[in-house]
Tab-separated table of C-alpha atoms in Angstrom:
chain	number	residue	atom	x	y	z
A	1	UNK	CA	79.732	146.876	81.885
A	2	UNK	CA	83.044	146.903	80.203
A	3	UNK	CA	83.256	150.705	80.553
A	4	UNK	CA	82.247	150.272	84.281
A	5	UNK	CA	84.744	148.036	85.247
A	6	UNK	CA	87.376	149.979	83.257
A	7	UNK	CA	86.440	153.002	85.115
A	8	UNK	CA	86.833	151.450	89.003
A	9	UNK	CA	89.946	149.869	88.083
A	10	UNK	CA	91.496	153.087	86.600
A	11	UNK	CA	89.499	154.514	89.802
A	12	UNK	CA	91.599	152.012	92.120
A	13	UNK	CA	94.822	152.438	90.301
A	14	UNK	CA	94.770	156.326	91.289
A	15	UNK	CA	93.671	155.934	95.014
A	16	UNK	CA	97.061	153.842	94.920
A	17	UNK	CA	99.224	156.222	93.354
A	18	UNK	CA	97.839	158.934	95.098
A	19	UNK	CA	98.087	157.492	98.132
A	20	UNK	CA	101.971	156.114	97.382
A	21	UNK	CA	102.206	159.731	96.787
A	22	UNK	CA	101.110	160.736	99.711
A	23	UNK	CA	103.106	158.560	101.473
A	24	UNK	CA	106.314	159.660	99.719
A	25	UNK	CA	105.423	162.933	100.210
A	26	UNK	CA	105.119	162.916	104.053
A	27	UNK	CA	106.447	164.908	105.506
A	28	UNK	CA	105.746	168.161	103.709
A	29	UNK	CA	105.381	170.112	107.339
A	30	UNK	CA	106.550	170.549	110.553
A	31	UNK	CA	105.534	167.610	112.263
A	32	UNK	CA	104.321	168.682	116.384
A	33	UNK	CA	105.681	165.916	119.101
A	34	UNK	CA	103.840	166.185	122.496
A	35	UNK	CA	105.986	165.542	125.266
A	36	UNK	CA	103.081	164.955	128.137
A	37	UNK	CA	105.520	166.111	130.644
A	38	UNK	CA	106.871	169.291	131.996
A	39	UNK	CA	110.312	170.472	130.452
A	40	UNK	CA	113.860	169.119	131.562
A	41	UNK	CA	112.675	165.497	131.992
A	42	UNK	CA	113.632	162.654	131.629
A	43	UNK	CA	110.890	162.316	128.417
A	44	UNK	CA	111.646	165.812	127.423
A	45	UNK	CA	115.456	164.645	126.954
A	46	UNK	CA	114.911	161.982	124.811
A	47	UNK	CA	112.230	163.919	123.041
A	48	UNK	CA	114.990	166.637	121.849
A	49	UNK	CA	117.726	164.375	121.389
A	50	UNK	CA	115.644	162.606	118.581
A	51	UNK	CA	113.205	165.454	117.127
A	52	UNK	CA	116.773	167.109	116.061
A	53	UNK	CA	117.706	164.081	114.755
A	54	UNK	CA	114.660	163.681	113.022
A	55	UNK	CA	114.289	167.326	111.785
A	56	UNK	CA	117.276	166.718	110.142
A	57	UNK	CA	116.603	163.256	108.584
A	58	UNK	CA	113.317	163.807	107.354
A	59	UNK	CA	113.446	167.448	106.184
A	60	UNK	CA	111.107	168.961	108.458
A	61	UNK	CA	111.408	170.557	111.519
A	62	UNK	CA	110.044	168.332	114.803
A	63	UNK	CA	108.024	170.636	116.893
A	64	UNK	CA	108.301	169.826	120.687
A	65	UNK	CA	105.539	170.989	122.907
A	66	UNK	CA	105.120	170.088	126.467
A	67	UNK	CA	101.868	169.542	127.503
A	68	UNK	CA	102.337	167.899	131.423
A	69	UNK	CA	99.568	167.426	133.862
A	70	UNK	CA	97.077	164.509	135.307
A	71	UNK	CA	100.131	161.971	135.171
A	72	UNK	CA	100.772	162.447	131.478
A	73	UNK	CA	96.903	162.188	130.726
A	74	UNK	CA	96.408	165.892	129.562
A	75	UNK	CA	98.919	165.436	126.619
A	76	UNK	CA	98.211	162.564	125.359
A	77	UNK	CA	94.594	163.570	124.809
A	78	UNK	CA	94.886	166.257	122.759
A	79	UNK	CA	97.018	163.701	120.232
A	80	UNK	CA	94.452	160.664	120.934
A	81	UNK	CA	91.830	163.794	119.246
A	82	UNK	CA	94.312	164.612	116.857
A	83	UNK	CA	93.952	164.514	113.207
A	84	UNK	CA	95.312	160.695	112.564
A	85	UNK	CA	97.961	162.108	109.217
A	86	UNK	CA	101.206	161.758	111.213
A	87	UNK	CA	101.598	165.570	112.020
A	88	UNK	CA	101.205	165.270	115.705
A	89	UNK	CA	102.997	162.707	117.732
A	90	UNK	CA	103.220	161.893	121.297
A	91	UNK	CA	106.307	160.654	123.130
A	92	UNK	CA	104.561	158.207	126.216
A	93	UNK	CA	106.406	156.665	129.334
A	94	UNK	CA	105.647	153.773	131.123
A	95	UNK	CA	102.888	156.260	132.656
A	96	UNK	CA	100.676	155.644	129.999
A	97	UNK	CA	99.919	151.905	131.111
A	98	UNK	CA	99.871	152.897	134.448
A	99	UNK	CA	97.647	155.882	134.789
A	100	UNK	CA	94.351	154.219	133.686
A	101	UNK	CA	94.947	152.587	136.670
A	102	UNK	CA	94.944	155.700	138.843
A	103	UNK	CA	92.972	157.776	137.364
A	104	UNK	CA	89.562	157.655	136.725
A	105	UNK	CA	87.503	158.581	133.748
A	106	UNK	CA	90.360	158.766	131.033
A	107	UNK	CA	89.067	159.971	128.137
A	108	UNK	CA	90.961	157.832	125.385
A	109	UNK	CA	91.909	153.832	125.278
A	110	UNK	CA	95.283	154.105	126.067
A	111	UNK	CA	95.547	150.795	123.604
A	112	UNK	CA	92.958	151.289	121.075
A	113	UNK	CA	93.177	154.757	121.102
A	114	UNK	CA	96.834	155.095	119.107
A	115	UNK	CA	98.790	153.674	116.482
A	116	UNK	CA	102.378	152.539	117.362
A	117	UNK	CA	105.283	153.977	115.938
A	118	UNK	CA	107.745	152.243	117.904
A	119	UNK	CA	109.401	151.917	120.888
A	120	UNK	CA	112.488	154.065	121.779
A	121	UNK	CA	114.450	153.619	124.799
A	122	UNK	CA	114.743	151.600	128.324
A	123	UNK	CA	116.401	153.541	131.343
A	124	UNK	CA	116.505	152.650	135.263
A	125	UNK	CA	115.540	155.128	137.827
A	126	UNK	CA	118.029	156.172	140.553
A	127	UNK	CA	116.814	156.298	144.421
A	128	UNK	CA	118.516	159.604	145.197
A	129	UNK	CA	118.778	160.967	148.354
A	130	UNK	CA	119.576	165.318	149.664
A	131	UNK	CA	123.024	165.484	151.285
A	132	UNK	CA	121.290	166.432	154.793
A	133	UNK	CA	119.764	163.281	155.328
A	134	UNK	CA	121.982	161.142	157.231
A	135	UNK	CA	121.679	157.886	155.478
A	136	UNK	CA	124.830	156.560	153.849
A	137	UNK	CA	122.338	153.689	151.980
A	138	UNK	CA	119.430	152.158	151.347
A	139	UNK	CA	118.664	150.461	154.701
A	140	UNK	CA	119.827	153.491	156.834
A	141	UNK	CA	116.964	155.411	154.677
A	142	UNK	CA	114.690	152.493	155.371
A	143	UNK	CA	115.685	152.932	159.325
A	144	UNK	CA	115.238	156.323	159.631
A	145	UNK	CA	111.792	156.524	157.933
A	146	UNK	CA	110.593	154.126	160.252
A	147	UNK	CA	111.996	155.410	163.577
A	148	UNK	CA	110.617	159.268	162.224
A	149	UNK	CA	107.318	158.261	160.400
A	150	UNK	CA	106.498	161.037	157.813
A	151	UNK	CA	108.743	162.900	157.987
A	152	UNK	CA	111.087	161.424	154.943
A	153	UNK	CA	109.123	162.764	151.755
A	154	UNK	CA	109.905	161.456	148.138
A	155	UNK	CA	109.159	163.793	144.810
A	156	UNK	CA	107.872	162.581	142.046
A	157	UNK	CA	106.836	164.287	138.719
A	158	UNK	CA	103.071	164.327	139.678
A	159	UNK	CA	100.662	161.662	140.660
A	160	UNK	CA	100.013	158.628	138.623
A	161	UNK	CA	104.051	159.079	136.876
A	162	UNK	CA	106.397	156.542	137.291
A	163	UNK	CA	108.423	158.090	139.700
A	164	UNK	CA	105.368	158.025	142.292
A	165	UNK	CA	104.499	154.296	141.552
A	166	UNK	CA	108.455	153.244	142.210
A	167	UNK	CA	108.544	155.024	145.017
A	168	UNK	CA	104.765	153.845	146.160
A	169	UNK	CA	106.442	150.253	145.481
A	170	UNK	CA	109.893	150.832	148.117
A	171	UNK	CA	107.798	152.150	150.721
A	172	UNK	CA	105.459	149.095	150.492
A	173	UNK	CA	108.060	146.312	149.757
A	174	UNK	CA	110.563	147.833	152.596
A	175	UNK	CA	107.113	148.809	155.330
A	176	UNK	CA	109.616	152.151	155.117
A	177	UNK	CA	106.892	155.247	155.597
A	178	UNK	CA	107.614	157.413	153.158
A	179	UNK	CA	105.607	160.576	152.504
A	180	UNK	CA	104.964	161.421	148.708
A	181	UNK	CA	104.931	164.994	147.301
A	182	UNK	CA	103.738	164.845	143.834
A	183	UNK	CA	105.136	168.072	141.490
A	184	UNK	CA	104.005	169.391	138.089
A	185	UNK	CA	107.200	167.547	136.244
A	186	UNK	CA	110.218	165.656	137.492
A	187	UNK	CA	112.241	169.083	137.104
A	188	UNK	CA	110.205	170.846	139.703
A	189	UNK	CA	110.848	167.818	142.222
A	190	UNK	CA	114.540	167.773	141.077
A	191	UNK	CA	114.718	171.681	141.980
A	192	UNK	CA	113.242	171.258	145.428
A	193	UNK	CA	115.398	167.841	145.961
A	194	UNK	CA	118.990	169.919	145.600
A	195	UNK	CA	117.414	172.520	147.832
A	196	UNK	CA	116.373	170.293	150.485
A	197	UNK	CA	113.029	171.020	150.961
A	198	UNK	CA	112.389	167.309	150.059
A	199	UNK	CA	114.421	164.258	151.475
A	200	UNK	CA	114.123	161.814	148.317
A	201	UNK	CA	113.149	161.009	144.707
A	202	UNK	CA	113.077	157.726	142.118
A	203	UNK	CA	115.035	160.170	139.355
A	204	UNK	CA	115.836	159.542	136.088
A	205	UNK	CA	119.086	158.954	135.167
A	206	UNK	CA	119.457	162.061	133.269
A	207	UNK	CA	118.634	164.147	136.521
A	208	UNK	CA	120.807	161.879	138.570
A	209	UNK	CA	123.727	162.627	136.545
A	210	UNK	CA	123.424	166.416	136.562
A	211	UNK	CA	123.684	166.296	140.637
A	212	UNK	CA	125.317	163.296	141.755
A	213	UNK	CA	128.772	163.872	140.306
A	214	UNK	CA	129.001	167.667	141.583
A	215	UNK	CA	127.984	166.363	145.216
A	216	UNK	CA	124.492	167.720	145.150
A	217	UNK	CA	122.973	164.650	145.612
A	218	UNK	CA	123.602	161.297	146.584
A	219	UNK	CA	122.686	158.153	144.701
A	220	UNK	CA	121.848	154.921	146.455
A	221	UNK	CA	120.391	152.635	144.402
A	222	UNK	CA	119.114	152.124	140.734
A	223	UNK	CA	115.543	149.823	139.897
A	224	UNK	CA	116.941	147.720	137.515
A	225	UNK	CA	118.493	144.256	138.138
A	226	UNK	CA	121.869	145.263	136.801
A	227	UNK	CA	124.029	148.154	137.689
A	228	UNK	CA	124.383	150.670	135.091
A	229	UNK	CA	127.609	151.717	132.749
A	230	UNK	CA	127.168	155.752	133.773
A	231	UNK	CA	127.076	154.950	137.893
A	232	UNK	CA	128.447	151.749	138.249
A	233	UNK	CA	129.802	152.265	142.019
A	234	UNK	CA	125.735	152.904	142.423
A	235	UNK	CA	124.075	148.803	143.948
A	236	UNK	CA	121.010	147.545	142.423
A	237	UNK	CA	118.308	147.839	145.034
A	238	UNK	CA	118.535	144.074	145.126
A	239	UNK	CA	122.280	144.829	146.105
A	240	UNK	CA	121.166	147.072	148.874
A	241	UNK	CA	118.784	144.888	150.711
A	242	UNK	CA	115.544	145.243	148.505
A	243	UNK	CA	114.943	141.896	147.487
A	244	UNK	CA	112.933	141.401	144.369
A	245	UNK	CA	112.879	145.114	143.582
A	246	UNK	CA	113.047	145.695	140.032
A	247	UNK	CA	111.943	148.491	137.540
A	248	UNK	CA	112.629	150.408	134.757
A	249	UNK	CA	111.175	153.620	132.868
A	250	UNK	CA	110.393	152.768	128.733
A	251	UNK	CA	109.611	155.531	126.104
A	252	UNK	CA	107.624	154.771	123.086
A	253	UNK	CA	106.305	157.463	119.899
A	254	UNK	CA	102.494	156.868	119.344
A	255	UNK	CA	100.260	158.569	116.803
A	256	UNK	CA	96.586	159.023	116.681
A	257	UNK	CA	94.585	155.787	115.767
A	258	UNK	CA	94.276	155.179	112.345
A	259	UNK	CA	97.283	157.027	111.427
A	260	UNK	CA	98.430	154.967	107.458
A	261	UNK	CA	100.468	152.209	107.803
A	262	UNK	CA	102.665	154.051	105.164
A	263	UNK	CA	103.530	156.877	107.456
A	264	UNK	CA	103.844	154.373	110.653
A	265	UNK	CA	106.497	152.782	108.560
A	266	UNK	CA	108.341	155.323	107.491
A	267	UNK	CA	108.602	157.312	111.038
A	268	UNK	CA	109.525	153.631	112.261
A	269	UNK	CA	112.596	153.092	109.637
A	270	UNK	CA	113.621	156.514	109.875
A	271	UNK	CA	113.804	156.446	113.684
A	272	UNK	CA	115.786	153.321	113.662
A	273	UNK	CA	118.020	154.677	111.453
A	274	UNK	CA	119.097	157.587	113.670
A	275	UNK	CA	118.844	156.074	116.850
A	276	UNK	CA	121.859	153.614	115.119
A	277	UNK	CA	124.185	156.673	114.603
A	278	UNK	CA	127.013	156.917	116.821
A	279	UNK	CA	126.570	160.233	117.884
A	280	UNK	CA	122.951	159.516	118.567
A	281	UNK	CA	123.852	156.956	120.627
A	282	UNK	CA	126.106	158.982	123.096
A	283	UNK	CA	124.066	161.810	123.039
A	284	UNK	CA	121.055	158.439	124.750
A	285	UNK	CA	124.164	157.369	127.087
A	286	UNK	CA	124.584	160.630	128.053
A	287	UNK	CA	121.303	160.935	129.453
A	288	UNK	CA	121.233	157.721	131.010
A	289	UNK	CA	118.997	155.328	128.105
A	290	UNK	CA	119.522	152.317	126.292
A	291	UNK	CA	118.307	152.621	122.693
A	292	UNK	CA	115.939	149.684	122.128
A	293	UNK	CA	113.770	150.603	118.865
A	294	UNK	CA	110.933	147.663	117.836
A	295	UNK	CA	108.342	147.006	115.328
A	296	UNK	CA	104.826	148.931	115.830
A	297	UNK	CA	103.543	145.196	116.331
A	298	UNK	CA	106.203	144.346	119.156
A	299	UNK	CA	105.598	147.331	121.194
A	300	UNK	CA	101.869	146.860	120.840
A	301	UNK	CA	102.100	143.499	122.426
A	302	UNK	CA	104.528	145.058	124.853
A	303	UNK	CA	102.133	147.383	126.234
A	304	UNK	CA	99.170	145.191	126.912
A	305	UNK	CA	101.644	143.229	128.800
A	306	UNK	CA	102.734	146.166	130.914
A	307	UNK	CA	99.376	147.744	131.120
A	308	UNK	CA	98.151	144.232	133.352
A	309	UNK	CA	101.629	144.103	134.737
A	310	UNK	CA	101.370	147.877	136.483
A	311	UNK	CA	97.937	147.568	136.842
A	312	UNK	CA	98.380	144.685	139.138
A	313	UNK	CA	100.978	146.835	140.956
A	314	UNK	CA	98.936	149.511	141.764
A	315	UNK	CA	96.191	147.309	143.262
A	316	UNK	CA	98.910	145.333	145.678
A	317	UNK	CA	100.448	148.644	146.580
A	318	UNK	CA	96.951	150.945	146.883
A	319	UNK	CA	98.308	153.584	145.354
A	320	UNK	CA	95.340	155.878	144.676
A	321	UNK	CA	94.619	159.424	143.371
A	322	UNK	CA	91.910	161.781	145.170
């Protein structure tokens, strides 16, 4: 018996080291981040600002692959089936509380079905608006939708995406009938918003800044309750007549379920560690976020709150997917 019990402690004392080991080792590879979202988003920005970072930090290269479609759903499956050893990431939006909603049949708990890293970064949206259309402000564009039903369209970065619920949200707060035009990523509906061939978008404030300053657009409002540092002549919706408008866009890194606490913790310290550099930091101003890293356990909590805060959205607004 004493030879037994010898044996499964000496047993138990190597599954430890081997897996502090293992745990010290990580990573020993390039590690792939999913970005669920066409290139030149708003996710996509954030995703290459801090997988350089990261590359750099952790000694080994950060991988980022876009995989967009089926508001975000598409790329965040293949990492919900993913082998759960840190290797493959996935950088989510506030799309991945709200598609559930929209969709039906996803094929992963968007809850259950990860581990939390952490979350990374808050950011407005800007109402922006092609030069051609005569509205100076948010209740001209309200006017003019309703005396031409129809025929003012707003882009978004495909159904279910954030950019389609804000924009679902105006046009039912404001009665304004505005015509949505879903795209295969927020670049494609930026593209066709310079060009004209749609009227409006909810933009992130990365794509708002590459247009509005040159002229190319106009900006008339931003979701958020305050005005923000990098367009501050831009009003609040609230400001501009939308009373009790208010939204922003969150980004948070998720790995497969069951991913080792070990690893979760050391993605989560390392992250926060960059994201406090000061040229990190500008690089997130620059394209229009607010750095706001948490605990896996804060952001967990966080979610389930925003999943039945959305989701209660979506039903009042009857925003729907064929």
């Amino acid at each position: 018996m004493k030879f037994i019990f010898r044996s499964v402690l000496v047993a138990a004392a190597l599954s430890l080291s081997s897996a502090g080991a293992f745990a010290q080792a990580y990573p020993n590879k390039p590690i792939k981040l999913i970005v669920p979202f066409a290139p030149g988003g708003f996710t996509d920005v954030v995703a290459r600002i801090l997988g350089q970072k990261l590359s750099v930090s952790l000694g080994q290269q950060f991988v980022i692959e876009n995989k967009a479609g089926a508001g975000s759903t598409i790329g965040t499956d293949f990492v919900a089936k993913a082998a759960p050893d840190g290797y493959t990431l996935v950088m989510v939006s506030t799309t991945h509380v709200i598609s559930p909603w929209i969709y039906k049949n996803i094929p992963y708990d968007p809850i259950k079905g990860f581990t939390v890293v952490t979350k990374l970064v808050d950011s407005p949206y800007v109402l922006l608006a092609n030069p051609k259309v005569p509205a100076k402000n948010v209740q001209e564009l309200i006017a003019l939708a309703k005396a031409a039903p129809d025929t003012i369209h707003y882009a978004s970065s495909g159904n279910g995406s954030s950019q389609h619920l804000m924009g679902g949200m105006f046009a039912a707060m404001t009665g304004a009938p505005l015509k949505h035009v879903p795209y295969r990523g927020s670049s494609g509906a930026a593209n066709d918003l310079v060009a004209g061939v749609v009227e409006t978008s909810f933009a992130g404030v990365p794509n708002a800044l590459a247009q509005v300053p040159q002229g190319r657009l106009k900006a008339l409002a931003v979701t958020t309750a305050k005005r923000i540092p990098q367009l501050p002549d831009v009003p609040t919706m609230q400001e501009a007549g939308v009373a009790g408008y208010e939204a922003s866009v969150w980004l948070a890194l998720l790995a497969p379920a069951g991913t080792p606490r070990d690893i979760v913790n050391k993605l989560n310290s390392e992250i926060a560690k960059v994201m406090a550099e000061p040229d990190t930091k500008k690089a997130l101003y620059d394209a229009g976020v607010d750095p706001t890293p948490s605990t896996p356990e804060a952001m967990s909590a966080y979610m389930v709150k925003e999943m039945d805060r959305w989701g209660k959205v979506v039903k009042e607004i009857g925003i729907k997917v064929e």
